[in-house]
CSV table of C-alpha atoms in Angstrom, one decimal:
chain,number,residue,atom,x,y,z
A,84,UNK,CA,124.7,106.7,97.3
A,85,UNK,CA,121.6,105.1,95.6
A,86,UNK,CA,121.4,106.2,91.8
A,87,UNK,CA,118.7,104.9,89.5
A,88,UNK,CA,118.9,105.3,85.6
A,89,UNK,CA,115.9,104.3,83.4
A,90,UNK,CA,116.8,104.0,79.7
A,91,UNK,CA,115.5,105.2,77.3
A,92,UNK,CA,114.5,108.6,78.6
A,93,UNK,CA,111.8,108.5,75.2
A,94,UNK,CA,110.5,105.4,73.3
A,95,UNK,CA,107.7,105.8,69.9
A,96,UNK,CA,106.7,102.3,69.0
A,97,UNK,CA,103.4,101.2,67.1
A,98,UNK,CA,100.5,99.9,68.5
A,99,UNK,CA,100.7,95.8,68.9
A,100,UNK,CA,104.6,96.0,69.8
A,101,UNK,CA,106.3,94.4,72.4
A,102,UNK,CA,108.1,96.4,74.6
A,103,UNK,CA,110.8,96.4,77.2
A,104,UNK,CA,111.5,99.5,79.5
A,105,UNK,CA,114.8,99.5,82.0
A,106,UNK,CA,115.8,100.3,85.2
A,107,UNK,CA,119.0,100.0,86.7
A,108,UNK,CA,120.2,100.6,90.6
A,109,UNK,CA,124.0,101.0,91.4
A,110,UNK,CA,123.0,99.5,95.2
A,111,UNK,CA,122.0,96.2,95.4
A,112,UNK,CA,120.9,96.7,99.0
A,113,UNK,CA,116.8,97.4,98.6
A,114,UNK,CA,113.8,96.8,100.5
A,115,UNK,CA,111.7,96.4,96.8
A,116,UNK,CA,111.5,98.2,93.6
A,117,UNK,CA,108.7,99.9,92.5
A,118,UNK,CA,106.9,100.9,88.6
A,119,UNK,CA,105.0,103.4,88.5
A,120,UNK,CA,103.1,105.4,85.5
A,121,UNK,CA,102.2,108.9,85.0
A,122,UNK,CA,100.0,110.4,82.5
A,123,UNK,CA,100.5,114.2,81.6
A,124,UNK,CA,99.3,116.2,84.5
A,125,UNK,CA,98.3,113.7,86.5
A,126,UNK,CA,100.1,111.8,89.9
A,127,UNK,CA,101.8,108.2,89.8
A,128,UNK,CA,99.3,105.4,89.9
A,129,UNK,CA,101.3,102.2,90.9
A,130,UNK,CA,101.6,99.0,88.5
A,131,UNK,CA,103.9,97.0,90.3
A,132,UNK,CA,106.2,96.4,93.2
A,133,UNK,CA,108.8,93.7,93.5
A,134,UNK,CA,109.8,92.7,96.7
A,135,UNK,CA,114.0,91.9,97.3
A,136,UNK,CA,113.2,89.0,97.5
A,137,UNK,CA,111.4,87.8,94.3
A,138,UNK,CA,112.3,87.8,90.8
A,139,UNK,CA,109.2,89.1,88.9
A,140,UNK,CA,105.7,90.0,89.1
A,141,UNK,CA,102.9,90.0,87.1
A,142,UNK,CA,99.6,92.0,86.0
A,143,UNK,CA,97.6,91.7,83.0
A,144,UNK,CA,99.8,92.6,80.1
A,145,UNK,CA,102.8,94.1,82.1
A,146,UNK,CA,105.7,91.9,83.7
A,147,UNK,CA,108.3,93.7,85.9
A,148,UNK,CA,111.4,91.6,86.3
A,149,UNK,CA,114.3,92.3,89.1
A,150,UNK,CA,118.2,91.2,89.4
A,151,UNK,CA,119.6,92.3,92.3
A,152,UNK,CA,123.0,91.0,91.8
A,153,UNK,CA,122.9,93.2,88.9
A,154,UNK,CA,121.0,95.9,89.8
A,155,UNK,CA,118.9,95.7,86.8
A,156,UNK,CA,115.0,95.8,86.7
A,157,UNK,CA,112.8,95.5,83.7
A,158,UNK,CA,109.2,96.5,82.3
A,159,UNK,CA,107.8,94.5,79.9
A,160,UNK,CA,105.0,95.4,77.8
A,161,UNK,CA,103.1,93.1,75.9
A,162,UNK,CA,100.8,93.8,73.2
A,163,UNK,CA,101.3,97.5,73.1
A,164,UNK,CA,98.2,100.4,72.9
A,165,UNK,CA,98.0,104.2,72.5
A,166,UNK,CA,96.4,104.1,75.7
A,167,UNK,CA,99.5,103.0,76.9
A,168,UNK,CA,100.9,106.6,76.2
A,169,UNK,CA,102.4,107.6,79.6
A,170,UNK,CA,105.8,108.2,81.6
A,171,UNK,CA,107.1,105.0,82.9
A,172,UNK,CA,108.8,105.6,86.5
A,173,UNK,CA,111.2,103.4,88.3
A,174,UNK,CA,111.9,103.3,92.3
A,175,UNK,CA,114.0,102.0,94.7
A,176,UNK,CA,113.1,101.5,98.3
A,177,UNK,CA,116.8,101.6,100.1
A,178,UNK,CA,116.9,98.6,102.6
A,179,UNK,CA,117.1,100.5,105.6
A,180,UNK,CA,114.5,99.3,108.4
A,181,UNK,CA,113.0,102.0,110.3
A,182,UNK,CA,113.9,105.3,108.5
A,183,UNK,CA,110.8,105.7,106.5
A,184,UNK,CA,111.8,104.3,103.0
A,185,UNK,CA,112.7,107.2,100.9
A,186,UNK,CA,112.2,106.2,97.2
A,187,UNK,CA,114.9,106.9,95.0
A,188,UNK,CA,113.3,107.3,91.4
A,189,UNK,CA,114.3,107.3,87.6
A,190,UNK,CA,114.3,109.9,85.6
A,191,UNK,CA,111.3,108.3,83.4
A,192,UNK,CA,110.6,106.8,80.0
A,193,UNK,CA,108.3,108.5,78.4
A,194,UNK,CA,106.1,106.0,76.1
A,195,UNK,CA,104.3,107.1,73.0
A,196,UNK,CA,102.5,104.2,71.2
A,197,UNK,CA,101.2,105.0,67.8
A,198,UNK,CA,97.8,103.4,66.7
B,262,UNK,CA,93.8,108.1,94.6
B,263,UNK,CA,92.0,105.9,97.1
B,264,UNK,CA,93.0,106.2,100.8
B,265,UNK,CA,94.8,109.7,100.1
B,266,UNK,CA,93.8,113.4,99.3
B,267,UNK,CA,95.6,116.7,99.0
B,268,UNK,CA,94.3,120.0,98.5
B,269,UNK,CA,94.0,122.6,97.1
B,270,UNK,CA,94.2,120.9,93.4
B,271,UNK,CA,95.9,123.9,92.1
B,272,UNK,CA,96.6,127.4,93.4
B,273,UNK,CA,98.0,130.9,92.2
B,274,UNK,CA,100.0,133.0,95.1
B,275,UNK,CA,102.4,136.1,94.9
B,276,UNK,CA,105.6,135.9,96.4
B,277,UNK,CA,106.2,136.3,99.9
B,278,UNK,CA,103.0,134.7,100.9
B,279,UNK,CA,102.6,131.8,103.4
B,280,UNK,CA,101.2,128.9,101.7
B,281,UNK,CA,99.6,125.6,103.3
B,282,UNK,CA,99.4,122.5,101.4
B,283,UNK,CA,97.4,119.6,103.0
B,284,UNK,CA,97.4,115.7,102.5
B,285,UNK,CA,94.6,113.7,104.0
B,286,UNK,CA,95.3,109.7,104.4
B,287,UNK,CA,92.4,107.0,105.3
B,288,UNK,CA,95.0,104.6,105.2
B,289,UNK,CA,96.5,104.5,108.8
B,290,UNK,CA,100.1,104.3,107.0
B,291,UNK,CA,102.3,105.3,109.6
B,292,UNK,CA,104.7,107.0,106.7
B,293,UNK,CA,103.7,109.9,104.4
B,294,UNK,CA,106.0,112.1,102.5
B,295,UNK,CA,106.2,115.2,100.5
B,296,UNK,CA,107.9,115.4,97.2
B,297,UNK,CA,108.1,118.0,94.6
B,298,UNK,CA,108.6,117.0,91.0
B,299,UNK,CA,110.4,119.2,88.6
B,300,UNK,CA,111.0,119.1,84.5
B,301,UNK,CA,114.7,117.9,84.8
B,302,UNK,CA,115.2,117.2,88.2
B,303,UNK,CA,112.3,114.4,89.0
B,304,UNK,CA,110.8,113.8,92.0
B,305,UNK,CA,112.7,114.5,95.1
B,306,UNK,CA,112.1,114.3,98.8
B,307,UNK,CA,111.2,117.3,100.8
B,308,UNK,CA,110.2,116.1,104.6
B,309,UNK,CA,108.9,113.3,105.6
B,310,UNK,CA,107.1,111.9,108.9
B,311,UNK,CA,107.1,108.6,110.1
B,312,UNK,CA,104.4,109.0,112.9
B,313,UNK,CA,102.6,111.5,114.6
B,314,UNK,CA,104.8,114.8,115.7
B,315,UNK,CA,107.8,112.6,114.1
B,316,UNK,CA,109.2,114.2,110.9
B,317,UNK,CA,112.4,114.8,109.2
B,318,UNK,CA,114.5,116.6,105.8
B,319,UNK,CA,114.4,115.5,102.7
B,320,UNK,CA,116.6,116.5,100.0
B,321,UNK,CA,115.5,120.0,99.4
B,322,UNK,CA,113.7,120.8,102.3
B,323,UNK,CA,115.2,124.8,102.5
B,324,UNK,CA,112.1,127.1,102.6
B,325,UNK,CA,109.7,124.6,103.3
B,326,UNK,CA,108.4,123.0,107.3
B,327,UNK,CA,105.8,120.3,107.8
B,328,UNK,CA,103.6,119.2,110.5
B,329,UNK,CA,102.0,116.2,111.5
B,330,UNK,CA,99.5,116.6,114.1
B,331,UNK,CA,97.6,113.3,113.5
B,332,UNK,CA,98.2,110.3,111.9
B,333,UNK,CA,95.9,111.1,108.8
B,334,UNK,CA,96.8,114.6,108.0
B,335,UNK,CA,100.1,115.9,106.8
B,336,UNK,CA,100.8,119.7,106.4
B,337,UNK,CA,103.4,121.5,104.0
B,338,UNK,CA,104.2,125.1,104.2
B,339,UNK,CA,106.1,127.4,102.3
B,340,UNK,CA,107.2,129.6,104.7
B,341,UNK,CA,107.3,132.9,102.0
B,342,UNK,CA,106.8,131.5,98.7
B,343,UNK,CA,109.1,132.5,96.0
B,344,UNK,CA,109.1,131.5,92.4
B,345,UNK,CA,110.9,128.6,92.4
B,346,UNK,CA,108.7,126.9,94.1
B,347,UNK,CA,106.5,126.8,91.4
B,348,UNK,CA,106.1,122.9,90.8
B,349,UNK,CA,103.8,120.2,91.4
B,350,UNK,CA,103.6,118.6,94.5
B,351,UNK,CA,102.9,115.3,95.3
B,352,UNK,CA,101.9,113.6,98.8
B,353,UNK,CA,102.9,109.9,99.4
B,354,UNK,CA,102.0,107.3,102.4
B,355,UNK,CA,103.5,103.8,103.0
B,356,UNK,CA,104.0,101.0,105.3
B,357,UNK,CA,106.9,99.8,106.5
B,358,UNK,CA,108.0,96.1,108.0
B,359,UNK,CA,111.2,94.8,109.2
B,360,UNK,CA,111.0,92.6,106.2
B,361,UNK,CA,109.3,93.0,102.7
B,362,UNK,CA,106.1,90.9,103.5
B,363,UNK,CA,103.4,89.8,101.1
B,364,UNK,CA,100.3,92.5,100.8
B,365,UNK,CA,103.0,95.4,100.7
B,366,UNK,CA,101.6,97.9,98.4
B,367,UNK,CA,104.4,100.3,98.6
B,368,UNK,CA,103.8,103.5,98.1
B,369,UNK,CA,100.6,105.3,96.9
B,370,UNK,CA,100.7,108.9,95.3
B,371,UNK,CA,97.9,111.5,96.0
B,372,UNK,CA,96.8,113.6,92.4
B,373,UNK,CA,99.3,116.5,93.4
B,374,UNK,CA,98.8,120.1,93.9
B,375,UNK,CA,99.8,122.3,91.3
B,376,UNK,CA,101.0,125.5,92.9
B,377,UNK,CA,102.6,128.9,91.0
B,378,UNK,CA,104.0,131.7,92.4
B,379,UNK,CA,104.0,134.9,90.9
C-alpha cells in the first residue's frame, strides 16, 4: 500500500531563507507526483506536478525535484517570504491506468516565514 | 478555482438531516472526486466517478452516496448527517492518459464546502 510521509510536519524560517520541503513515497510505481499549497481555510491551489518520467520541474522561485528509485521528492524554496506562509502538500498519483488516479497525500508541512 | 465550483460555501444542518453537496466542472475532465479533509487524518477519498453514471468507494465512503448524472456536475449526499461529518469538503477533477503526457495538469481542487452538523 502507497504511504506518503512529508517531513517536517512544521518549519519557522526567516524571510530571505532558502528552503527545502520533503516528500517521500514507499511505491516507486506512480503515474506523477503532485505539490500542492493550502492557505488556512482555503482549498489546494496546485504548484507543480512531476511526471514519472522527469526529474524536476520548475516555476518562478519554487523547484520540485523527484527520485523514483528512491521514492523521495523535494520542494525547494528559494528566496523565502511571509507570503509564503501556507501548508505545503505532497501527492502521489498510483500508476494504475484506468482506475481514476486516486491521490495518495502527505500529511503537510506547514510553513511559517518570518519577515 | 477556474473550471470547478462547489456549493454551498458553508452550511449549518442538525443531525439526521439529508444534505446535498454539489460540484460543477467546465472542464470536461472525465474524473472528479470527493474528498473530506480532517485535522489529523488529511485528505481522504470518499467516491469517486470516472464518467457519467460511473462511480465508485473511496476510503471512507460509509454514510455518504454520489451521483453523477452528467459529465459537469458531481453530487454528494449525506444520507442522515451526523456530527462527524463535520469537515471540509473538497471536490477534485482530472484527466487521465495511458501515459503521463505533456499538458497534464493533474488535479485541480474546488474552494471546499465547509459543512457542521449539530
Amino acid at each position: 500500500k502507497q504511504e506518503v510521509t512529508q517531513i517536517p510536519a512544521a518549519l519557522s524560517v526567516p524571510e530571505g531563507e532558502n528552503l527545502v520541503l520533503n516528500c517521500s513515497f514507499t511505491d516507486s510505481a506512480i503515474y506523477n507526483l503532485q505539490w500542492f499549497r493550502q492557505d488556512p481555510g482555503k482549498g489546494l491551489t496546485s504548484l507543480l506536478l512531476i511526471q514519472s518520467s522527469q526529474r524536476e520541474q520548475t516555476s518562478g522561485r519554487l523547484n520540485a525535484s523527484l527520485d523514483k528509485s528512491s521514492g523521495r521528492s523535494t520542494l525547494y524554496i528559494a528566496a523565502s517570504q511571509p507570503g509564503d506562509s501556507a501548508t505545503y502538500l505532497c501527492a502521489v498519483r498510483p500508476l494504475i491506468y484506468n482506475q481514476g488516479g486516486k491521490l495518495i497525500f502527505g500529511q503537510g508541512t506547514e510553513l511559517s516565514v518570518k519577515p | 478555482d477556474a473550471g470547478i465550483t462547489q456549493s454551498p460555501r458553508h452550511k449549518v444542518t442538525e443531525t439526521g438531516t439529508p444534505v446535498t453537496l454539489r460540484c460543477h466542472q467546465t472542464e470536461n475532465h472525465r474524473y472528479m472526486y470527493w474528498y473530506r479533509q480532517d485535522p489529523g487524518h488529511g485528505l481522504r477519498l470518499i467516491h469517486y466517478s470516472y464518467g457519467v453514471k460511473d462511480t465508485d468507494k473511496g476510503e471512507v465512503s460509509d454514510g455518504y452516496s454520489v451521483s453523477r448524472s452528467k459529465t459537469e456536475d458531481f453530487l454528494l449526499t449525506l444520507e442522515s448527517a451526523t456530527s462527524s461529518q463535520t469537515s471540509v469538503y473538497f471536490c477534485a477533477i482530472s484527466e487521465e492518459w495511458e501515459r503521463p503526457r505533456q499538458g497534464d495538469h493533474g488535479y485541480t481542487f474546488g474552494s471546499g464546502t465547509r459543512l457542521t452538523v449539530v
